[in-house]
């Protein structure tokens, strides 16, 4: 008899709920309960009634500060219960993230650490918009699938809003569900929380139903929801690094490698374009490609890579680099574009790649190109050309004092 797959529920109307609409998750048999837009619209009216009923119950910044810190401790190192019976230890959380999203435990630990560092900056009185005074808004945070470090925005909105609804990534919903469960476990008022997994087309409806929104994603999702007055969109970062004149090749590689390969290449702040001053990028590009070529697929490696769990994802991502090459461009990394490891070859990796571009055109399709693995394009450019590329990047890495 085949065992029923695990079901990751939604959290709405202060309770965990299953759904007739589900989505099969990558990895071991598991399904995600989806919330249709019509249900979310009804829940908005329910929430307004709750806000009216609890309007006089003060939820002070100091109380929020204490509970957020406790919830993050539980998220990182504790055992939580998701839904009615899904008990998840820290080891089981890390196993779920590896099985579903291909993120090794070393990166889970690092991203938990980043959340801990971010919490003081998200709490009331620490630079939160509005002076740290919570308001009456119902906020929405729509999360990406590349990293759960973006849960920082959930913590920030919980600190400043009357309530926050979380729309998890359908590729990796475990971290969002775990954080909601951790908040509930430490005593966060249930009516102030929601977990709303949904189809992509439902995102626009959730934006309309909420008062303030933070949406992560690529150019497509970002374009689909623009226009709401309180909307913040975190789209592609197109990170670049400007190599200072006179910097030696070995020093440059030591500086650039963690910027390109850190966090599995999944952050929007990862460097995607390396800009060298004037001619002579060949030596740096060759040395950086050699460093990327020896990064192992071992999950315990110093710069761990992430595996792709969706069939064909690694191949599509790797091919996307190659099909954007223009005449004169050269791919300098020498390994095959993908690799399979594990006992059954189920761990599929898109391997790090580096291209040396023939021109410094800011509109080149590989300038700022984002993929879920370490990739960089190296170009030679004049100071004006370097600044033109930097102008199209949200994250510009530079050493203002020159070589260290």
Short mmCIF file of C-alpha atoms in Angstrom, two decimals:
data_model
loop_
_atom_site.label_atom_id
_atom_site.label_comp_id
_atom_site.label_asym_id
_atom_site.label_seq_id
_atom_site.Cartn_x
_atom_site.Cartn_y
_atom_site.Cartn_z
CA UNK A 1 0.00 0.00 0.00
CA UNK A 2 1.45 3.37 -1.02
CA UNK A 3 1.82 5.86 1.83
CA UNK A 4 0.04 9.17 1.44
CA UNK A 5 2.42 12.06 0.76
CA UNK A 6 3.01 14.59 3.50
CA UNK A 7 0.78 17.66 3.18
CA UNK A 8 2.14 21.08 4.06
CA UNK A 9 -0.94 23.09 5.09
CA UNK A 10 -1.86 26.75 4.79
CA UNK A 11 -2.43 28.91 7.87
CA UNK A 12 -5.46 31.15 7.63
CA UNK A 13 -8.21 32.41 9.94
CA UNK A 14 -5.95 31.61 12.91
CA UNK A 15 -5.79 27.89 12.10
CA UNK A 16 -3.99 25.39 9.87
CA UNK A 17 -6.01 24.29 6.84
CA UNK A 18 -5.72 21.67 4.13
CA UNK A 19 -7.11 22.32 0.66
CA UNK A 20 -8.69 20.56 -2.28
CA UNK A 21 -6.08 22.35 -4.41
CA UNK A 22 -2.56 21.02 -3.91
CA UNK A 23 0.81 21.19 -5.62
CA UNK A 24 3.34 18.37 -5.72
CA UNK A 25 6.65 19.52 -4.21
CA UNK A 26 10.08 18.49 -5.52
CA UNK A 27 11.88 15.74 -3.61
CA UNK A 28 10.22 13.01 -1.48
CA UNK A 29 6.43 12.69 -1.79
CA UNK A 30 4.93 15.88 -0.35
CA UNK A 31 2.17 18.26 -1.37
CA UNK A 32 1.49 21.92 -0.68
CA UNK A 33 -2.03 23.13 0.11
CA UNK A 34 -2.96 26.09 -2.13
CA UNK A 35 -5.29 28.97 -1.22
CA UNK A 36 -7.50 30.23 -4.09
CA UNK A 37 -8.02 33.97 -4.48
CA UNK A 38 -11.71 33.77 -3.61
CA UNK A 39 -10.83 32.18 -0.26
CA UNK A 40 -8.21 34.85 0.41
CA UNK A 41 -10.80 37.56 -0.31
CA UNK A 42 -13.12 36.04 2.27
CA UNK A 43 -10.22 35.82 4.73
CA UNK A 44 -9.54 39.54 4.29
CA UNK A 45 -13.07 40.31 5.49
CA UNK A 46 -12.58 37.91 8.42
CA UNK A 47 -9.31 39.64 9.28
CA UNK A 48 -10.96 43.08 9.27
CA UNK A 49 -13.48 41.79 11.81
CA UNK A 50 -10.66 40.42 13.97
CA UNK A 51 -8.75 43.69 13.78
CA UNK A 52 -11.86 45.56 14.88
CA UNK A 53 -12.50 43.14 17.73
CA UNK A 54 -8.88 43.24 18.95
CA UNK A 55 -8.27 46.89 18.19
CA UNK A 56 -7.85 47.86 21.84
CA UNK A 57 -5.44 45.00 22.63
CA UNK A 58 -2.00 46.59 22.58
CA UNK A 59 0.83 44.57 21.04
CA UNK A 60 3.80 46.62 22.17
CA UNK A 61 7.11 46.92 20.31
CA UNK A 62 8.91 45.43 23.32
CA UNK A 63 6.64 42.37 23.23
CA UNK A 64 7.20 41.95 19.51
CA UNK A 65 10.95 42.27 19.98
CA UNK A 66 10.98 39.51 22.57
CA UNK A 67 8.76 37.13 20.60
CA UNK A 68 10.60 37.62 17.31
CA UNK A 69 13.91 36.77 18.97
CA UNK A 70 12.41 33.69 20.63
CA UNK A 71 10.78 32.56 17.39
CA UNK A 72 14.05 32.84 15.50
CA UNK A 73 15.81 30.76 18.16
CA UNK A 74 13.12 28.11 17.70
CA UNK A 75 13.29 28.36 13.91
CA UNK A 76 17.04 27.78 13.96
CA UNK A 77 17.54 25.21 16.71
CA UNK A 78 14.15 23.99 17.95
CA UNK A 79 11.45 21.47 17.13
CA UNK A 80 8.20 22.93 15.80
CA UNK A 81 4.82 21.52 14.86
CA UNK A 82 3.46 22.54 11.46
CA UNK A 83 -0.25 21.90 11.12
CA UNK A 84 -1.86 19.35 13.41
CA UNK A 85 0.82 16.69 13.44
CA UNK A 86 3.87 17.51 11.30
CA UNK A 87 6.60 17.65 13.97
CA UNK A 88 9.87 18.94 12.54
CA UNK A 89 13.24 18.91 14.30
CA UNK A 90 16.19 21.07 13.18
CA UNK A 91 17.71 18.06 11.42
CA UNK A 92 14.41 17.30 9.68
CA UNK A 93 14.14 20.93 8.57
CA UNK A 94 17.58 20.78 7.01
CA UNK A 95 16.73 17.47 5.36
CA UNK A 96 13.52 18.95 3.92
CA UNK A 97 15.37 21.96 2.50
CA UNK A 98 17.98 19.68 0.93
CA UNK A 99 15.38 17.30 -0.53
CA UNK A 100 13.08 20.03 -1.86
CA UNK A 101 15.38 22.89 -2.81
CA UNK A 102 18.83 21.29 -3.01
CA UNK A 103 20.27 23.59 -0.35
CA UNK A 104 22.91 21.83 1.80
CA UNK A 105 22.89 22.07 5.58
CA UNK A 106 25.94 24.34 5.62
CA UNK A 107 24.01 27.01 3.73
CA UNK A 108 20.93 26.52 5.90
CA UNK A 109 23.10 27.20 8.94
CA UNK A 110 24.63 30.25 7.29
CA UNK A 111 21.26 31.70 6.26
CA UNK A 112 19.89 31.14 9.77
CA UNK A 113 22.89 33.13 10.99
CA UNK A 114 22.11 35.92 8.54
CA UNK A 115 18.55 36.08 9.86
CA UNK A 116 19.88 36.35 13.42
CA UNK A 117 22.12 39.24 12.36
CA UNK A 118 19.23 40.95 10.59
CA UNK A 119 16.71 40.76 13.41
CA UNK A 120 18.00 43.76 15.43
CA UNK A 121 17.65 45.89 12.29
CA UNK A 122 14.04 44.83 11.72
CA UNK A 123 12.71 45.42 15.21
CA UNK A 124 10.66 48.47 16.26
CA UNK A 125 12.86 51.44 17.02
CA UNK A 126 15.74 50.17 14.83
CA UNK A 127 15.23 51.94 11.52
CA UNK A 128 11.77 50.49 10.80
CA UNK A 129 9.76 52.82 8.54
CA UNK A 130 7.33 54.87 10.56
CA UNK A 131 9.76 55.37 13.44
CA UNK A 132 9.26 51.87 14.81
CA UNK A 133 5.60 52.44 15.75
CA UNK A 134 3.45 49.49 14.52
CA UNK A 135 0.54 50.49 12.31
CA UNK A 136 -2.78 48.92 11.36
CA UNK A 137 -1.78 47.52 7.96
CA UNK A 138 -2.25 44.01 6.67
CA UNK A 139 1.06 43.25 4.96
CA UNK A 140 1.98 40.66 2.35
CA UNK A 141 5.43 39.17 1.81
CA UNK A 142 5.77 37.02 -1.33
CA UNK A 143 8.98 35.01 -1.02
CA UNK A 144 11.46 33.71 -3.63
CA UNK A 145 12.62 30.12 -3.98
CA UNK A 146 16.35 30.79 -4.18
CA UNK A 147 16.99 31.54 -0.48
CA UNK A 148 15.05 31.77 2.77
CA UNK A 149 17.21 34.65 4.04
CA UNK A 150 14.42 36.84 2.61
CA UNK A 151 12.37 35.82 5.65
CA UNK A 152 13.98 38.94 7.07
CA UNK A 153 11.16 40.84 5.37
CA UNK A 154 8.57 38.70 7.18
CA UNK A 155 10.20 39.58 10.50
CA UNK A 156 10.28 43.25 9.54
CA UNK A 157 6.61 43.33 8.52
CA UNK A 158 5.59 41.41 11.63
CA UNK A 159 7.36 44.07 13.67
CA UNK A 160 5.64 47.02 12.01
CA UNK A 161 2.21 45.75 10.87
CA UNK A 162 -1.07 44.73 12.42
CA UNK A 163 -0.72 41.41 10.61
CA UNK A 164 1.40 39.77 7.94
CA UNK A 165 0.42 37.21 5.31
CA UNK A 166 3.27 35.16 3.91
CA UNK A 167 3.13 33.75 0.38
CA UNK A 168 5.86 31.08 0.29
CA UNK A 169 7.70 30.00 -2.80
CA UNK A 170 6.14 26.92 -4.32
CA UNK A 171 9.67 25.59 -4.88
CA UNK A 172 10.63 25.90 -1.21
CA UNK A 173 7.75 26.50 1.21
CA UNK A 174 9.23 24.71 4.25
CA UNK A 175 11.13 27.66 5.68
CA UNK A 176 8.11 29.98 5.60
CA UNK A 177 5.87 27.34 7.20
CA UNK A 178 8.51 26.70 9.88
CA UNK A 179 8.77 30.40 10.73
CA UNK A 180 5.00 30.76 11.03
CA UNK A 181 4.90 27.68 13.27
CA UNK A 182 7.73 29.08 15.39
CA UNK A 183 5.95 32.43 15.81
CA UNK A 184 2.76 30.68 16.88
CA UNK A 185 4.68 28.48 19.32
CA UNK A 186 6.16 31.46 21.17
CA UNK A 187 2.79 33.17 21.50
CA UNK A 188 2.44 35.45 18.47
CA UNK A 189 -1.31 36.21 18.12
CA UNK A 190 -2.66 33.80 15.54
CA UNK A 191 -4.99 36.32 13.89
CA UNK A 192 -1.94 38.43 13.07
CA UNK A 193 -0.40 35.70 10.88
CA UNK A 194 -1.19 33.98 7.59
CA UNK A 195 0.54 31.46 5.33
CA UNK A 196 -0.96 31.68 1.84
CA UNK A 197 0.61 29.28 -0.68
CA UNK A 198 -0.92 30.03 -4.04
CA UNK A 199 -0.69 29.71 -7.79
CA UNK A 200 1.37 32.35 -9.58
CA UNK A 201 -1.75 33.96 -11.03
CA UNK A 202 -3.11 34.53 -7.51
CA UNK A 203 -0.26 36.87 -6.54
CA UNK A 204 -1.90 39.88 -8.16
CA UNK A 205 -5.09 39.21 -6.20
CA UNK A 206 -3.18 38.96 -2.91
CA UNK A 207 -1.55 42.30 -3.68
CA UNK A 208 -5.00 43.86 -4.15
CA UNK A 209 -6.27 42.34 -0.89
CA UNK A 210 -3.46 43.66 1.32
CA UNK A 211 -2.40 47.14 2.39
CA UNK A 212 1.37 46.87 2.00
CA UNK A 213 3.38 44.35 -0.02
CA UNK A 214 6.94 43.11 -0.46
CA UNK A 215 7.34 40.91 -3.53
CA UNK A 216 10.48 38.99 -4.46
CA UNK A 217 11.04 37.43 -7.87
CA UNK A 218 12.34 37.75 -11.38
CA UNK A 219 11.34 40.25 -14.01
CA UNK A 220 8.09 38.43 -14.84
CA UNK A 221 6.50 38.38 -11.36
CA UNK A 222 7.80 41.89 -10.68
CA UNK A 223 6.15 43.29 -13.81
CA UNK A 224 2.86 41.51 -13.10
CA UNK A 225 2.21 43.32 -9.81
CA UNK A 226 3.57 46.82 -10.33
CA UNK A 227 1.30 49.74 -9.59
CA UNK A 228 0.14 49.18 -6.01
CA UNK A 229 0.88 52.32 -3.95
CA UNK A 230 2.54 50.48 -1.04
CA UNK A 231 4.35 47.84 -3.10
CA UNK A 232 8.08 47.13 -2.81
CA UNK A 233 9.49 44.83 -5.51
CA UNK A 234 12.82 43.06 -5.10
CA UNK A 235 13.70 41.94 -8.62
CA UNK A 236 17.02 40.89 -10.21
CA UNK A 237 20.06 42.41 -8.49
CA UNK A 238 22.42 42.19 -11.50
CA UNK A 239 25.40 42.36 -9.13
CA UNK A 240 28.72 43.59 -10.52
CA UNK A 241 32.28 44.03 -9.25
CA UNK A 242 34.60 46.81 -10.41
CA UNK A 243 38.21 45.64 -10.25
CA UNK A 244 40.45 48.56 -9.27
CA UNK A 245 43.41 49.48 -11.51
CA UNK A 246 46.65 47.81 -10.56
CA UNK A 247 45.11 44.95 -8.62
CA UNK A 248 47.04 41.70 -9.05
CA UNK A 249 45.37 38.63 -10.50
CA UNK A 250 45.69 36.46 -7.40
CA UNK A 251 44.39 39.24 -5.15
CA UNK A 252 41.48 39.84 -7.51
CA UNK A 253 40.53 36.15 -7.58
CA UNK A 254 40.66 35.97 -3.77
CA UNK A 255 38.31 38.97 -3.61
CA UNK A 256 35.96 37.85 -6.37
CA UNK A 257 35.55 34.12 -5.69
CA UNK A 258 33.31 34.49 -2.60
CA UNK A 259 31.33 37.24 -4.32
CA UNK A 260 30.61 34.95 -7.27
CA UNK A 261 30.36 31.55 -5.56
CA UNK A 262 29.16 32.43 -2.06
CA UNK A 263 25.70 31.19 -1.01
CA UNK A 264 25.66 28.81 -3.96
CA UNK A 265 25.37 31.79 -6.33
CA UNK A 266 21.71 32.12 -5.30
CA UNK A 267 21.70 35.63 -3.83
CA UNK A 268 20.62 38.64 -5.88
CA UNK A 269 23.75 40.34 -4.53
CA UNK A 270 26.10 37.74 -6.03
CA UNK A 271 28.47 39.16 -8.63
CA UNK A 272 27.34 38.36 -12.18
CA UNK A 273 29.58 40.81 -14.03
CA UNK A 274 33.27 41.50 -13.35
CA UNK A 275 34.49 44.72 -14.91
CA UNK A 276 38.25 45.13 -15.45
CA UNK A 277 39.86 48.51 -16.17
CA UNK A 278 41.07 48.88 -19.75
CA UNK A 279 42.50 45.89 -21.63
CA UNK A 280 43.95 42.80 -19.97
CA UNK A 281 40.93 40.98 -18.54
CA UNK A 282 42.11 37.67 -20.03
CA UNK A 283 44.49 36.73 -17.22
CA UNK A 284 41.97 37.48 -14.48
CA UNK A 285 39.15 35.71 -16.33
CA UNK A 286 41.29 32.60 -16.87
CA UNK A 287 42.37 32.45 -13.23
CA UNK A 288 38.85 32.98 -11.91
CA UNK A 289 37.50 30.30 -14.27
CA UNK A 290 40.12 27.85 -12.98
CA UNK A 291 39.06 28.60 -9.38
CA UNK A 292 35.41 28.01 -10.26
CA UNK A 293 36.26 24.78 -12.09
CA UNK A 294 37.63 23.16 -8.93
CA UNK A 295 34.68 23.94 -6.68
CA UNK A 296 33.36 20.50 -5.64
CA UNK A 297 29.75 19.35 -5.48
CA UNK A 298 30.35 18.03 -1.96
CA UNK A 299 27.64 19.63 0.27
CA UNK A 300 30.24 20.09 3.01
CA UNK A 301 32.68 22.03 0.78
CA UNK A 302 33.87 25.51 1.87
CA UNK A 303 31.87 27.07 -0.98
CA UNK A 304 28.97 24.59 -1.24
CA UNK A 305 26.96 24.41 -4.44
CA UNK A 306 23.22 23.81 -4.51
CA UNK A 307 21.44 21.03 -6.35
CA UNK A 308 18.50 21.45 -8.73
CA UNK A 309 15.41 19.42 -7.86
CA UNK A 310 13.02 20.33 -10.66
CA UNK A 311 13.56 18.05 -13.71
CA UNK A 312 15.48 19.86 -16.42
CA UNK A 313 16.17 22.93 -14.27
CA UNK A 314 19.96 22.51 -14.21
CA UNK A 315 20.13 21.88 -17.96
CA UNK A 316 17.93 24.89 -18.77
CA UNK A 317 19.92 27.21 -16.51
CA UNK A 318 23.26 26.07 -17.94
CA UNK A 319 22.03 26.30 -21.53
CA UNK A 320 20.72 29.79 -20.83
CA UNK A 321 24.31 30.98 -20.41
CA UNK A 322 25.51 29.37 -23.62
CA UNK A 323 22.68 30.61 -25.79
CA UNK A 324 23.40 34.21 -24.72
CA UNK A 325 27.00 34.14 -25.93
CA UNK A 326 27.73 36.56 -28.80
CA UNK A 327 30.37 36.18 -31.52
CA UNK A 328 33.79 36.67 -29.96
CA UNK A 329 32.68 35.70 -26.43
CA UNK A 330 34.44 32.74 -24.83
CA UNK A 331 33.31 30.34 -22.14
CA UNK A 332 36.45 29.73 -20.06
CA UNK A 333 35.23 27.17 -17.52
CA UNK A 334 36.04 23.70 -18.84
CA UNK A 335 33.82 21.27 -16.95
CA UNK A 336 30.60 19.93 -18.46
CA UNK A 337 27.66 22.28 -17.80
CA UNK A 338 25.94 19.87 -15.39
CA UNK A 339 26.83 16.98 -13.12
CA UNK A 340 24.92 14.21 -11.38
CA UNK A 341 25.97 12.86 -7.99
CA UNK A 342 24.43 10.75 -5.24
CA UNK A 343 23.75 7.05 -5.25
CA UNK A 344 21.09 7.29 -7.97
CA UNK A 345 22.36 10.44 -9.65
CA UNK A 346 19.43 12.34 -8.16
CA UNK A 347 21.57 15.31 -7.08
CA UNK A 348 21.80 17.38 -10.26
CA UNK A 349 24.07 20.43 -10.34
CA UNK A 350 24.47 23.25 -12.81
CA UNK A 351 28.22 23.74 -12.48
CA UNK A 352 29.87 27.16 -12.09
CA UNK A 353 30.53 28.99 -15.32
CA UNK A 354 32.52 32.02 -16.45
CA UNK A 355 32.45 33.82 -19.79
CA UNK A 356 34.88 36.39 -21.16
CA UNK A 357 32.90 38.89 -23.22
CA UNK A 358 34.25 40.54 -26.35
CA UNK A 359 32.55 43.86 -25.61
CA UNK A 360 31.51 45.88 -22.58
CA UNK A 361 28.04 46.60 -23.92
CA UNK A 362 25.77 47.17 -20.86
CA UNK A 363 22.97 45.62 -22.91
CA UNK A 364 24.81 42.35 -23.52
CA UNK A 365 22.47 39.49 -22.52
CA UNK A 366 25.10 38.06 -20.14
CA UNK A 367 25.75 41.32 -18.29
CA UNK A 368 23.87 40.91 -15.02
CA UNK A 369 22.45 37.55 -16.09
CA UNK A 370 21.08 35.75 -13.01
CA UNK A 371 21.03 31.98 -12.68
CA UNK A 372 20.68 29.67 -9.62
CA UNK A 373 24.39 28.78 -9.61
CA UNK A 374 27.71 30.68 -9.62
CA UNK A 375 28.15 32.48 -12.92
CA UNK A 376 30.05 35.60 -13.93
CA UNK A 377 30.81 37.43 -17.16
CA UNK A 378 34.15 39.24 -17.29
CA UNK A 379 34.57 42.36 -19.44
CA UNK A 380 37.22 45.01 -20.08
CA UNK A 381 35.86 48.55 -19.95
CA UNK A 382 36.89 52.18 -19.74
CA UNK A 383 35.93 54.07 -16.56
CA UNK A 384 32.85 55.40 -18.36
CA UNK A 385 31.96 51.90 -19.56
CA UNK A 386 32.38 50.49 -16.06
CA UNK A 387 30.04 53.08 -14.62
CA UNK A 388 27.49 52.37 -17.36
CA UNK A 389 27.42 48.71 -16.31
CA UNK A 390 27.31 49.66 -12.62
CA UNK A 391 24.33 51.93 -13.28
CA UNK A 392 22.27 48.87 -14.22
CA UNK A 393 23.15 46.97 -11.05
CA UNK A 394 21.49 47.08 -7.64
CA UNK A 395 24.64 45.69 -6.01
CA UNK A 396 27.97 47.21 -6.97
CA UNK A 397 31.04 45.76 -5.30
CA UNK A 398 34.12 47.96 -5.37
CA UNK A 399 37.27 48.52 -3.34
CA UNK A 400 37.48 52.32 -3.03
CA UNK A 401 41.01 52.22 -1.63
CA UNK A 402 42.33 50.03 -4.45
CA UNK A 403 44.19 46.75 -3.96
CA UNK A 404 44.48 45.58 -0.37
#
